[in-house]
mmCIF file of C-alpha atoms and ligand atoms in Angstrom:
data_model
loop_
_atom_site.group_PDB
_atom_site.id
_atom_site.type_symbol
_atom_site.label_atom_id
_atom_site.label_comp_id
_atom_site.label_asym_id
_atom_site.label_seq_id
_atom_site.Cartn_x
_atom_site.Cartn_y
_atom_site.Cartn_z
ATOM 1 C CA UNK O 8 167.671 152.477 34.991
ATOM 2 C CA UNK O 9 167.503 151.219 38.572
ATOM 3 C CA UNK O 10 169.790 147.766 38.139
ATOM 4 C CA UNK O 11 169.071 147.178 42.112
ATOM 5 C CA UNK O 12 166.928 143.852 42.683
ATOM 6 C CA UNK O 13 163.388 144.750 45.257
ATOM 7 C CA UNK O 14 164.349 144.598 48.557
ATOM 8 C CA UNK O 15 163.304 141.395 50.468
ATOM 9 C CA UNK O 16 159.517 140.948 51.247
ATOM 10 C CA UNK O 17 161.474 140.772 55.186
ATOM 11 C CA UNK O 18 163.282 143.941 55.036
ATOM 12 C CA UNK O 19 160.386 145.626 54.545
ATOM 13 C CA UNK O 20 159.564 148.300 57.784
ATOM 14 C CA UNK O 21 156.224 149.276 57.876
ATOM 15 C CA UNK O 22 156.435 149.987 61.769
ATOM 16 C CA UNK O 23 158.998 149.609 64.449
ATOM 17 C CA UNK O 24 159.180 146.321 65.846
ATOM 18 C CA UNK O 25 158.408 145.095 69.282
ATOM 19 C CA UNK O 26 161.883 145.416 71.904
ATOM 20 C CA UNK O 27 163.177 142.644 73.996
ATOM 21 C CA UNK O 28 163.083 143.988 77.385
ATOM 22 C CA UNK O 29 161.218 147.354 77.894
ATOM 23 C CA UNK O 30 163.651 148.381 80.884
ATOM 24 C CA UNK O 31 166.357 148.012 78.594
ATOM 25 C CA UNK O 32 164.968 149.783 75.267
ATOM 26 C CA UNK O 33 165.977 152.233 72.945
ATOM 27 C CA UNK O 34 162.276 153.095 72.013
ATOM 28 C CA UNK O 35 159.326 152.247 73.425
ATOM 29 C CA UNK O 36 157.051 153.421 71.249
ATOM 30 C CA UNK O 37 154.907 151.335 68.827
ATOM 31 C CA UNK O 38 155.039 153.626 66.092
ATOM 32 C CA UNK O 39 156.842 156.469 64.028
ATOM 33 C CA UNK O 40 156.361 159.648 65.399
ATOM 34 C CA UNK O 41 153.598 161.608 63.638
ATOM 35 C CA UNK O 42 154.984 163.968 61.904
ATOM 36 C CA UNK O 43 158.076 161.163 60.567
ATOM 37 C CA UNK O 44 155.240 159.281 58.574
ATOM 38 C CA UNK O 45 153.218 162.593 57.211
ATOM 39 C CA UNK O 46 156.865 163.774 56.186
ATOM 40 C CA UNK O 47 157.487 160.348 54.254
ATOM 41 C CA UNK O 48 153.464 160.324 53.017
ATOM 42 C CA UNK O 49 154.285 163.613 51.616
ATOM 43 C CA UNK O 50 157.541 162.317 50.740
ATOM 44 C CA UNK O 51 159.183 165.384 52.560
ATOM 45 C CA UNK O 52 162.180 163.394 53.813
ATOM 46 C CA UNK O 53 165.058 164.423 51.254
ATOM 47 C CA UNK O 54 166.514 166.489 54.045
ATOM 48 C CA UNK O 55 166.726 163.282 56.282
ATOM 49 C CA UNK O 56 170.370 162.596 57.483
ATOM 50 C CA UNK O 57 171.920 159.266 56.287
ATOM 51 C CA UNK O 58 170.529 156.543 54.794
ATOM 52 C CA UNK O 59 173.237 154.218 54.601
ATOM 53 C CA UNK O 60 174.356 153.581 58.489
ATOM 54 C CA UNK O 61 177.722 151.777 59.253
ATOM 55 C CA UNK O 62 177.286 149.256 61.976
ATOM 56 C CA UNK O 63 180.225 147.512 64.103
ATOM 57 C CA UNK O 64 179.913 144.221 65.427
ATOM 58 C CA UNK O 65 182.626 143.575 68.545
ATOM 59 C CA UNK O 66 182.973 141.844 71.267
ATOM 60 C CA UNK O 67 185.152 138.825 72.499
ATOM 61 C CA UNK O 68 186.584 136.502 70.378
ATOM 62 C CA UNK O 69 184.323 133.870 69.590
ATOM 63 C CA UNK O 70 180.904 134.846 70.894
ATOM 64 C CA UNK O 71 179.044 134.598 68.042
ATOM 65 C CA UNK O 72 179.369 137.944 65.814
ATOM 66 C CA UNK O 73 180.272 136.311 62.249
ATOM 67 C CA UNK O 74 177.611 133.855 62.757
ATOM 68 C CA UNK O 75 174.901 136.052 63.831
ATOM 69 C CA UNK O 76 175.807 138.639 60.658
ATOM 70 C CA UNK O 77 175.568 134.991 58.828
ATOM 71 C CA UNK O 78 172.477 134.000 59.407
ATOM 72 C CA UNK O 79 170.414 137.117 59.394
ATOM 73 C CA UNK O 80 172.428 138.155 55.730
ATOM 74 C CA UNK O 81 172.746 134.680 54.197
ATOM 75 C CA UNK O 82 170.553 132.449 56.625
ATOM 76 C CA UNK O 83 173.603 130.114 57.122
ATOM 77 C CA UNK O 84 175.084 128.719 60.628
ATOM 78 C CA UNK O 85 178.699 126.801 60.614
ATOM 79 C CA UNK O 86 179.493 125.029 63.623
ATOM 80 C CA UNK O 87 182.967 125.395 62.848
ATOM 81 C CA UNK O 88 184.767 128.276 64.544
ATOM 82 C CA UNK O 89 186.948 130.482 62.158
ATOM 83 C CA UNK O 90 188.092 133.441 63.663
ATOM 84 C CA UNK O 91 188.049 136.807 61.573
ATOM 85 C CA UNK O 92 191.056 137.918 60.764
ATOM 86 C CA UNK O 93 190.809 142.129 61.084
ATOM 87 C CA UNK O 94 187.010 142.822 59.394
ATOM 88 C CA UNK O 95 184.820 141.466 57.312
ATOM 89 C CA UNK O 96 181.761 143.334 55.631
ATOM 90 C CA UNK O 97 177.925 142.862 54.482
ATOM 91 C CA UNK O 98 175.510 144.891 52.978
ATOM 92 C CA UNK O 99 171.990 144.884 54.171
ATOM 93 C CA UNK O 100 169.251 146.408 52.180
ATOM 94 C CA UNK O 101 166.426 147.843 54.145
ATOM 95 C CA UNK O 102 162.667 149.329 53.090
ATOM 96 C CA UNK O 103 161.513 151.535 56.027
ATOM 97 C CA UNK O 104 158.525 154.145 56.059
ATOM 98 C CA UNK O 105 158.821 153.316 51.762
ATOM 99 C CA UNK O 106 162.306 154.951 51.965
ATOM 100 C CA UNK O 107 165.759 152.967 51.008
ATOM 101 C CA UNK O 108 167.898 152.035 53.701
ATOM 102 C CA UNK O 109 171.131 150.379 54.122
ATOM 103 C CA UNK O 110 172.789 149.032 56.705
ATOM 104 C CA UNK O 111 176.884 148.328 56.055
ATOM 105 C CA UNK O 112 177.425 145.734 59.057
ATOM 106 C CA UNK O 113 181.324 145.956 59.983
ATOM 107 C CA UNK O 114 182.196 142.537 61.303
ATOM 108 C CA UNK O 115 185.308 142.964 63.853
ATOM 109 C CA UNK O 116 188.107 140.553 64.907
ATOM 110 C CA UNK O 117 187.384 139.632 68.667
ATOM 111 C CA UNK O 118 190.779 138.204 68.752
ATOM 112 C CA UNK O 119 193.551 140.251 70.531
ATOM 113 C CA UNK O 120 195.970 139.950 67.763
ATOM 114 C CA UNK O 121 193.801 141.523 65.369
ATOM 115 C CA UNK O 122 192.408 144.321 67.299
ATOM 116 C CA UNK O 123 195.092 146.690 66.093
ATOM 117 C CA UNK O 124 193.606 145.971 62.654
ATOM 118 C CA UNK O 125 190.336 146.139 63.710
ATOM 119 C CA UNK O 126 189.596 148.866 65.325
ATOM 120 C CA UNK O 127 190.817 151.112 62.563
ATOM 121 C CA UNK O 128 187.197 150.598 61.304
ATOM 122 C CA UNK O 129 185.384 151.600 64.017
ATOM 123 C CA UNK O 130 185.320 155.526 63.321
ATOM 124 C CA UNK O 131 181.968 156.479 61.310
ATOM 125 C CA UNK O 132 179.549 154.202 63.101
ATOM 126 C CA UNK O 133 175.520 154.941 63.512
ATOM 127 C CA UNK O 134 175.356 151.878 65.972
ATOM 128 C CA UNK O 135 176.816 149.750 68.031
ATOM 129 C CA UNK O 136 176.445 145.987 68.586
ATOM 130 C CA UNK O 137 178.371 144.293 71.488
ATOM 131 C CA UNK O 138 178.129 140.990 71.480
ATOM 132 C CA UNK O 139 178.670 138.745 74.695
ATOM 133 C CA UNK O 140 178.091 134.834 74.802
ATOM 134 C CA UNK O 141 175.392 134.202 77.325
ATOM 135 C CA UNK O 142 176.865 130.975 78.725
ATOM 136 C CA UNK O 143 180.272 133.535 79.817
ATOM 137 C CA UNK O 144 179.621 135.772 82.248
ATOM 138 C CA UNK O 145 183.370 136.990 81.853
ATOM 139 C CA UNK O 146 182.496 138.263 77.869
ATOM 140 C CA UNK O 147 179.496 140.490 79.697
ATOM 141 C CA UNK O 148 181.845 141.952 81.922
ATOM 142 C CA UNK O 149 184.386 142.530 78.442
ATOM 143 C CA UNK O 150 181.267 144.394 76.894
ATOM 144 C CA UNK O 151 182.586 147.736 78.671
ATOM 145 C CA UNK O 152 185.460 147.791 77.481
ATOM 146 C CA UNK O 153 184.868 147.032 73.767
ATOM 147 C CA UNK O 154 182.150 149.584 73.950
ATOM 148 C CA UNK O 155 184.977 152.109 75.471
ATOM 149 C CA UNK O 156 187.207 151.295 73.081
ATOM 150 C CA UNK O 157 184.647 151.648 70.049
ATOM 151 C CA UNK O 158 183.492 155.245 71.513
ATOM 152 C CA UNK O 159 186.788 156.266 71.099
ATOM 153 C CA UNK O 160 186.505 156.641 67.543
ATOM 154 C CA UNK O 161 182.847 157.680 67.470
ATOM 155 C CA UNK O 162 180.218 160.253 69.064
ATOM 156 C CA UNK O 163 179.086 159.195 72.455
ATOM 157 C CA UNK O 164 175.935 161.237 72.213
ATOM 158 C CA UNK O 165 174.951 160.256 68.604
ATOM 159 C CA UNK O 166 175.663 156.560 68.186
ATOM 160 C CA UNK O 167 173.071 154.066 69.433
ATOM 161 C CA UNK O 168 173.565 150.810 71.232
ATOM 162 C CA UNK O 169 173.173 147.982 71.034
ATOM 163 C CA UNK O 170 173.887 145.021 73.718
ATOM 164 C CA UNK O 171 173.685 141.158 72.423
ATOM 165 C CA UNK O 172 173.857 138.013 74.421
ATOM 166 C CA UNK O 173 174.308 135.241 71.757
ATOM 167 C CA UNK O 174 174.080 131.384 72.384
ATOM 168 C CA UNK O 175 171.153 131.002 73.691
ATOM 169 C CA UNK O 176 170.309 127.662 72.630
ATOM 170 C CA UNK O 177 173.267 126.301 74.658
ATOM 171 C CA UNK O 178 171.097 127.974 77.722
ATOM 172 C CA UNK O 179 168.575 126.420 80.645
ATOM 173 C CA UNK O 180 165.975 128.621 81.254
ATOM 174 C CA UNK O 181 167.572 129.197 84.488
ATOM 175 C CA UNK O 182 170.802 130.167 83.644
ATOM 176 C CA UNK O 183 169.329 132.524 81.336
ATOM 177 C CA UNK O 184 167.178 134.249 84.019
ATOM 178 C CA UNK O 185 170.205 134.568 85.686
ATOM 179 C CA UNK O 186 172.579 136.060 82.941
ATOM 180 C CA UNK O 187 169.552 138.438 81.342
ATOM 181 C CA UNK O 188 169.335 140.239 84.830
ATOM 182 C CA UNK O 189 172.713 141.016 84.884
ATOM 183 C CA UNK O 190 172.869 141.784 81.125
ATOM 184 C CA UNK O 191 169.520 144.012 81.941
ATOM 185 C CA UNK O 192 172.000 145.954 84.170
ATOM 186 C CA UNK O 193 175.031 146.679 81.899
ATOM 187 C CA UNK O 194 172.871 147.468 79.052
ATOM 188 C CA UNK O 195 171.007 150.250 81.122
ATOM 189 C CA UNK O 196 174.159 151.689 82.217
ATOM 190 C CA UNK O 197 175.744 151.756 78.496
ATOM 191 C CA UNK O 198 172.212 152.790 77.856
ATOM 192 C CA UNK O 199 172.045 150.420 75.305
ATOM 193 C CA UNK O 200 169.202 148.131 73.825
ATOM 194 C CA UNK O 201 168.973 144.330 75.231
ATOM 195 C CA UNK O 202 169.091 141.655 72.760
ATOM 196 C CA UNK O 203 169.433 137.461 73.510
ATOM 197 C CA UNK O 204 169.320 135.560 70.318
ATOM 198 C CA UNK O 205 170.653 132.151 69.031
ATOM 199 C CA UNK O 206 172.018 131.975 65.300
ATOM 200 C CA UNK O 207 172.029 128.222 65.708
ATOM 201 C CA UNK O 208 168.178 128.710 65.453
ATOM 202 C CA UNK O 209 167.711 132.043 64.082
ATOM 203 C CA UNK O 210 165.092 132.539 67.050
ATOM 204 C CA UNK O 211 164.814 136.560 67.503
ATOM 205 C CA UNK O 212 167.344 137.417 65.314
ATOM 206 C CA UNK O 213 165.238 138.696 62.477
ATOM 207 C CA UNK O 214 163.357 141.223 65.136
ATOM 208 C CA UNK O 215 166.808 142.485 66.444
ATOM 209 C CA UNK O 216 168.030 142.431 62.750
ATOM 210 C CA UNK O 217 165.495 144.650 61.765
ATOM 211 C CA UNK O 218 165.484 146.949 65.001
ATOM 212 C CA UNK O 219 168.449 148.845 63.922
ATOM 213 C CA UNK O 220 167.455 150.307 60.870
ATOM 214 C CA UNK O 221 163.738 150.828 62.208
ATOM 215 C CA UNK O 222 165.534 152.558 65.063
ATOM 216 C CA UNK O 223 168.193 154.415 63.150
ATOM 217 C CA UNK O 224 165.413 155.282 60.578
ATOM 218 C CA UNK O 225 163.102 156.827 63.036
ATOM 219 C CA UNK O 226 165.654 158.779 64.987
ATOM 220 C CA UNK O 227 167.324 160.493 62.301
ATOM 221 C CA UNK O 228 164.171 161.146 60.631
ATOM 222 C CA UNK O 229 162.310 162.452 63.975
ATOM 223 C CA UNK O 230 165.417 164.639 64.494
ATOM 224 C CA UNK O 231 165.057 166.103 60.898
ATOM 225 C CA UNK O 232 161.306 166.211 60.775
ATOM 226 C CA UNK O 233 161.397 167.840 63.934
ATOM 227 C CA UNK O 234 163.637 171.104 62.587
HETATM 228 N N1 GTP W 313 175.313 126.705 69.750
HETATM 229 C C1 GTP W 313 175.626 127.864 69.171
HETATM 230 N N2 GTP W 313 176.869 128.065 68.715
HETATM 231 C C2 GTP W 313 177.150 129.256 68.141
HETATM 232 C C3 GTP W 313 176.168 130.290 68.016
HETATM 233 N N3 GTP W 313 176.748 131.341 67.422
HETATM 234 C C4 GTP W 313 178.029 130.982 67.174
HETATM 235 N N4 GTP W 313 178.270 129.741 67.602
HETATM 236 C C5 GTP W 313 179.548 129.011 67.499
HETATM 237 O O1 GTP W 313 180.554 129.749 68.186
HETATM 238 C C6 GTP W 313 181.802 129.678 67.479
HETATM 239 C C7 GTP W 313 182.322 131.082 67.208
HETATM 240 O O2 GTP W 313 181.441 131.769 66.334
HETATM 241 P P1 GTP W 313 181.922 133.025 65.454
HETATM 242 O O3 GTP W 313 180.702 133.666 64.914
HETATM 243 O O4 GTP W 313 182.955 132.625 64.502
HETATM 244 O O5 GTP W 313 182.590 133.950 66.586
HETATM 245 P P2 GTP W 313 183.197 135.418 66.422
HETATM 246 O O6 GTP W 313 182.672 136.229 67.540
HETATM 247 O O7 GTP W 313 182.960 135.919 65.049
HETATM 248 O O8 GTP W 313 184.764 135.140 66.658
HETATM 249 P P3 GTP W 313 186.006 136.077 66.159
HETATM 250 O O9 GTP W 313 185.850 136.268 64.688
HETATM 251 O O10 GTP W 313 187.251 135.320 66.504
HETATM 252 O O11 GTP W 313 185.946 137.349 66.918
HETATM 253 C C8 GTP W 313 181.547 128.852 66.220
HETATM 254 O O12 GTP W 313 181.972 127.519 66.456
HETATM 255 C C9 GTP W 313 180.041 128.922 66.050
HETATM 256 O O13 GTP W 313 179.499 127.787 65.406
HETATM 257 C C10 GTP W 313 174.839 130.026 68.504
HETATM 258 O O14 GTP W 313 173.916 130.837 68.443
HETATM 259 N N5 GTP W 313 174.647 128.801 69.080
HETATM 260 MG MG1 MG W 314 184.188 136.424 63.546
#
């Protein structure tokens, strides 16, 4: 008896949907790859890798991470900071290609007195997100070292990335040209994906949201289709 309730009308991934900034892109294809939706057609994919991914949110303290898990799980935005103490967790439920997906977003303490705790969750991951405030240039710079510090328990060849300027509502247009370029440069040397959003107005964050499992989805199952 499946007990499960449908997965949201939103969570369902017919195709892969549209980047940010193509020059700082995981994919840049509109589609799946061919032979990815024959295989689920025919539903061939049993031998495709996992379909429950572990994602880790870090990045400095207060940038935005617990809200922006918030409002894409729960759709709700406090204005009032309280700082995660060690990790919190949510469950996403995904439909991609027709297949199940899950996504188990890992929620980190940016606070230095909890980073001990912390980072004893960051082994396991599928992806990535570092999360930098774009009204602080000095939590872009911090983005290289959370990222070195989460690689340490993970694959550097497997995991995919995933760089997040958050805030943007507290942006002018012209401070934001001036932030994305240098974001656009730090994510192509982590060779990460480019992401600004605002969880104050929810603007983009359903399209990144729904990113990682489209991406994680196609890549595993283009690597297994592939064999
Ligand atoms: N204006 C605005 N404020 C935001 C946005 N996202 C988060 N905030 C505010 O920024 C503060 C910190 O947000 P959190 O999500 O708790 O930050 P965090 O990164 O989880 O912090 P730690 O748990 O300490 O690592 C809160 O007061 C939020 O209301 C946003 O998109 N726009
Ligand atoms: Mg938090």
């Amino acid at each position: 008896m499946n007990i499960l309730a449908p997965v949201r009308r939103d969570r369902v991934l017919a195709e892969l949907p549209q980047y940010l900034r193509k020059e700082a892109a995981l994919h840049v294809h509109k589609d799946f790859h061919p032979r990815v939706t024959c295989a689920c057609q025919e539903h061939r994919t049993g031998t495709v890798g996992f379909k429950i991914s572990k994602v880790i949110v870090v990045g400095d303290l207060s940038v935005g991470k617990t809200c922006l898990i918030n409002r894409f799980c729960k759709d709700t935005f406090d204005k009032n900071y309280k700082a995660t103490i060690g990790v919190d967790f949510e469950m996403e439920r995904f439909e991609v290609l027709g297949i199940p997906f899950s996504l188990q977003l890992w929620d980190t303490a940016g606070q230095e007195r909890f980073k001990c705790i912390a980072s004893t969750y960051y082994r396991g991951a599928q992806a990535i997100i570092i999360v930098f405030n774009l009204n602080d240039v000095a939590s872009l710079e911090h983005t290289k070292q959370w990222l070195a510090d989460a690689l340490k328990e993970n694959d550097p060849s497997s995991v995919l990335l995933f760089l997040v300027g958050s805030k943007k509502d507290l942006s002018t247009p012209a401070q934001y040209v001036l932030m994305e370029r240098d974001a656009i440069k730090v994510a192509q040397e982590m060779k990460a994906e480019y992401w600004a959003v605002s969880s104050l107005t929810g603007k983009r964050l359903s399209s990144f949201c729904c990113d990682i499992p489209a991406y994680l989805a196609s890549h595993s199952y283009n690597s297994s289709c592939a064999q």
